[in-house]
Short mmCIF file of N, CA and C in Angstrom, two decimals:
data_model
loop_
_atom_site.label_atom_id
_atom_site.label_comp_id
_atom_site.label_asym_id
_atom_site.label_seq_id
_atom_site.Cartn_x
_atom_site.Cartn_y
_atom_site.Cartn_z
N MET I 126 6.96 16.08 6.22
CA MET I 126 5.90 15.17 6.59
C MET I 126 4.87 15.86 7.48
N ASN I 127 5.32 16.72 8.37
CA ASN I 127 4.39 17.44 9.24
C ASN I 127 3.45 18.33 8.43
N ASP I 128 3.97 18.93 7.35
CA ASP I 128 3.12 19.76 6.49
C ASP I 128 2.04 18.91 5.83
N PHE I 129 2.42 17.70 5.43
CA PHE I 129 1.44 16.78 4.83
C PHE I 129 0.36 16.43 5.84
N LEU I 130 0.76 16.10 7.06
CA LEU I 130 -0.21 15.75 8.09
C LEU I 130 -1.12 16.92 8.43
N TYR I 131 -0.56 18.13 8.43
CA TYR I 131 -1.38 19.33 8.67
C TYR I 131 -2.41 19.48 7.56
N LYS I 132 -1.98 19.31 6.30
CA LYS I 132 -2.89 19.44 5.17
C LYS I 132 -3.99 18.37 5.25
N LEU I 133 -3.62 17.16 5.64
CA LEU I 133 -4.60 16.09 5.79
C LEU I 133 -5.62 16.45 6.87
N LYS I 134 -5.15 16.99 7.98
CA LYS I 134 -6.04 17.39 9.06
C LYS I 134 -7.00 18.49 8.60
N GLU I 135 -6.50 19.44 7.82
CA GLU I 135 -7.34 20.52 7.30
C GLU I 135 -8.42 19.95 6.37
N HIS I 136 -8.06 19.00 5.53
CA HIS I 136 -9.05 18.37 4.65
C HIS I 136 -10.09 17.62 5.46
N GLN I 137 -9.68 16.98 6.55
CA GLN I 137 -10.62 16.27 7.41
C GLN I 137 -11.62 17.23 8.03
N LYS I 138 -11.15 18.40 8.44
CA LYS I 138 -12.03 19.40 9.05
C LYS I 138 -13.05 19.92 8.04
N LYS I 139 -12.64 20.05 6.78
CA LYS I 139 -13.50 20.62 5.75
C LYS I 139 -14.51 19.62 5.19
N SER I 140 -14.18 18.33 5.25
CA SER I 140 -15.04 17.33 4.62
C SER I 140 -16.13 16.87 5.57
N LYS I 141 -17.20 16.39 4.96
CA LYS I 141 -18.30 15.83 5.73
C LYS I 141 -17.99 14.35 5.99
N PRO I 142 -18.44 13.82 7.12
CA PRO I 142 -18.15 12.41 7.43
C PRO I 142 -18.59 11.45 6.33
N GLU I 143 -19.72 11.73 5.70
CA GLU I 143 -20.21 10.82 4.66
C GLU I 143 -19.39 10.93 3.37
N ASP I 144 -18.70 12.05 3.17
CA ASP I 144 -17.88 12.23 1.98
C ASP I 144 -16.48 11.66 2.17
N GLY I 145 -15.97 11.77 3.37
CA GLY I 145 -14.62 11.30 3.65
C GLY I 145 -13.58 12.24 3.06
N VAL I 146 -12.33 11.83 3.15
CA VAL I 146 -11.21 12.62 2.66
C VAL I 146 -10.60 11.88 1.48
N ASN I 147 -10.35 12.59 0.40
CA ASN I 147 -9.68 12.00 -0.75
C ASN I 147 -8.18 12.03 -0.49
N LEU I 148 -7.67 10.94 0.05
CA LEU I 148 -6.27 10.88 0.44
C LEU I 148 -5.34 11.06 -0.75
N GLN I 149 -5.70 10.51 -1.90
CA GLN I 149 -4.85 10.67 -3.08
C GLN I 149 -4.75 12.14 -3.48
N GLU I 150 -5.84 12.86 -3.37
CA GLU I 150 -5.83 14.29 -3.69
C GLU I 150 -4.90 15.05 -2.74
N VAL I 151 -5.01 14.75 -1.47
CA VAL I 151 -4.17 15.41 -0.46
C VAL I 151 -2.69 15.09 -0.72
N MET I 152 -2.40 13.83 -1.04
CA MET I 152 -1.01 13.44 -1.30
C MET I 152 -0.47 14.16 -2.54
N LYS I 153 -1.26 14.21 -3.61
CA LYS I 153 -0.81 14.87 -4.84
C LYS I 153 -0.59 16.37 -4.61
N GLU I 154 -1.48 17.01 -3.86
CA GLU I 154 -1.31 18.43 -3.54
C GLU I 154 -0.04 18.63 -2.72
N SER I 155 0.21 17.74 -1.79
CA SER I 155 1.40 17.87 -0.93
C SER I 155 2.68 17.69 -1.73
N VAL I 156 2.68 16.78 -2.70
CA VAL I 156 3.84 16.59 -3.56
C VAL I 156 4.05 17.85 -4.41
N ALA I 157 2.96 18.37 -4.98
CA ALA I 157 3.05 19.56 -5.82
C ALA I 157 3.58 20.76 -5.04
N GLU I 158 3.24 20.85 -3.77
CA GLU I 158 3.68 21.96 -2.93
C GLU I 158 5.06 21.71 -2.33
N GLY I 159 5.60 20.51 -2.55
CA GLY I 159 6.92 20.19 -2.02
C GLY I 159 6.91 19.77 -0.56
N ASN I 160 5.74 19.47 -0.03
CA ASN I 160 5.62 19.07 1.38
C ASN I 160 5.81 17.57 1.60
N LEU I 161 5.76 16.81 0.52
CA LEU I 161 5.86 15.36 0.61
C LEU I 161 6.69 14.87 -0.57
N PRO I 162 7.76 14.12 -0.31
CA PRO I 162 8.56 13.60 -1.42
C PRO I 162 7.74 12.63 -2.28
N GLU I 163 7.85 12.78 -3.59
CA GLU I 163 7.07 11.94 -4.50
C GLU I 163 7.35 10.45 -4.30
N MET I 164 8.58 10.13 -3.90
CA MET I 164 8.93 8.72 -3.73
C MET I 164 8.14 8.06 -2.59
N LEU I 165 7.55 8.86 -1.71
CA LEU I 165 6.76 8.29 -0.62
C LEU I 165 5.34 7.90 -1.04
N LEU I 166 4.87 8.42 -2.17
CA LEU I 166 3.50 8.12 -2.60
C LEU I 166 3.25 6.63 -2.73
N ALA I 167 4.14 5.94 -3.44
CA ALA I 167 3.96 4.50 -3.63
C ALA I 167 4.03 3.76 -2.30
N ALA I 168 4.94 4.17 -1.43
CA ALA I 168 5.07 3.52 -0.13
C ALA I 168 3.81 3.71 0.71
N ILE I 169 3.26 4.90 0.70
CA ILE I 169 2.03 5.17 1.46
C ILE I 169 0.88 4.35 0.90
N GLU I 170 0.75 4.31 -0.43
CA GLU I 170 -0.32 3.54 -1.05
C GLU I 170 -0.19 2.05 -0.75
N ASP I 171 1.04 1.54 -0.71
CA ASP I 171 1.26 0.13 -0.38
C ASP I 171 0.81 -0.17 1.05
N VAL I 172 1.10 0.72 1.97
CA VAL I 172 0.70 0.52 3.37
C VAL I 172 -0.82 0.54 3.48
N ILE I 173 -1.46 1.43 2.73
CA ILE I 173 -2.92 1.51 2.77
C ILE I 173 -3.54 0.23 2.22
N LYS I 174 -2.98 -0.28 1.13
CA LYS I 174 -3.52 -1.49 0.50
C LYS I 174 -3.26 -2.74 1.34
N LYS I 175 -2.12 -2.77 2.04
CA LYS I 175 -1.73 -3.96 2.81
C LYS I 175 -1.37 -3.56 4.24
N PRO I 176 -2.37 -3.22 5.04
CA PRO I 176 -2.06 -2.82 6.43
C PRO I 176 -1.43 -3.98 7.21
N ALA I 177 -0.71 -3.62 8.24
CA ALA I 177 0.03 -4.63 9.04
C ALA I 177 -0.87 -5.63 9.69
#
């Protein structure tokens, strides 16, 4: 999970504020690299769609 958060932070640094960060892209890259379990993708997307 820390590797995923690091990758997300790196994408944030590289992106312009008006462009934002493509979270789905970061998640898919992290799964492909083995930094994020694929089973967490749906859970993360559910939290994003339905915040507390």
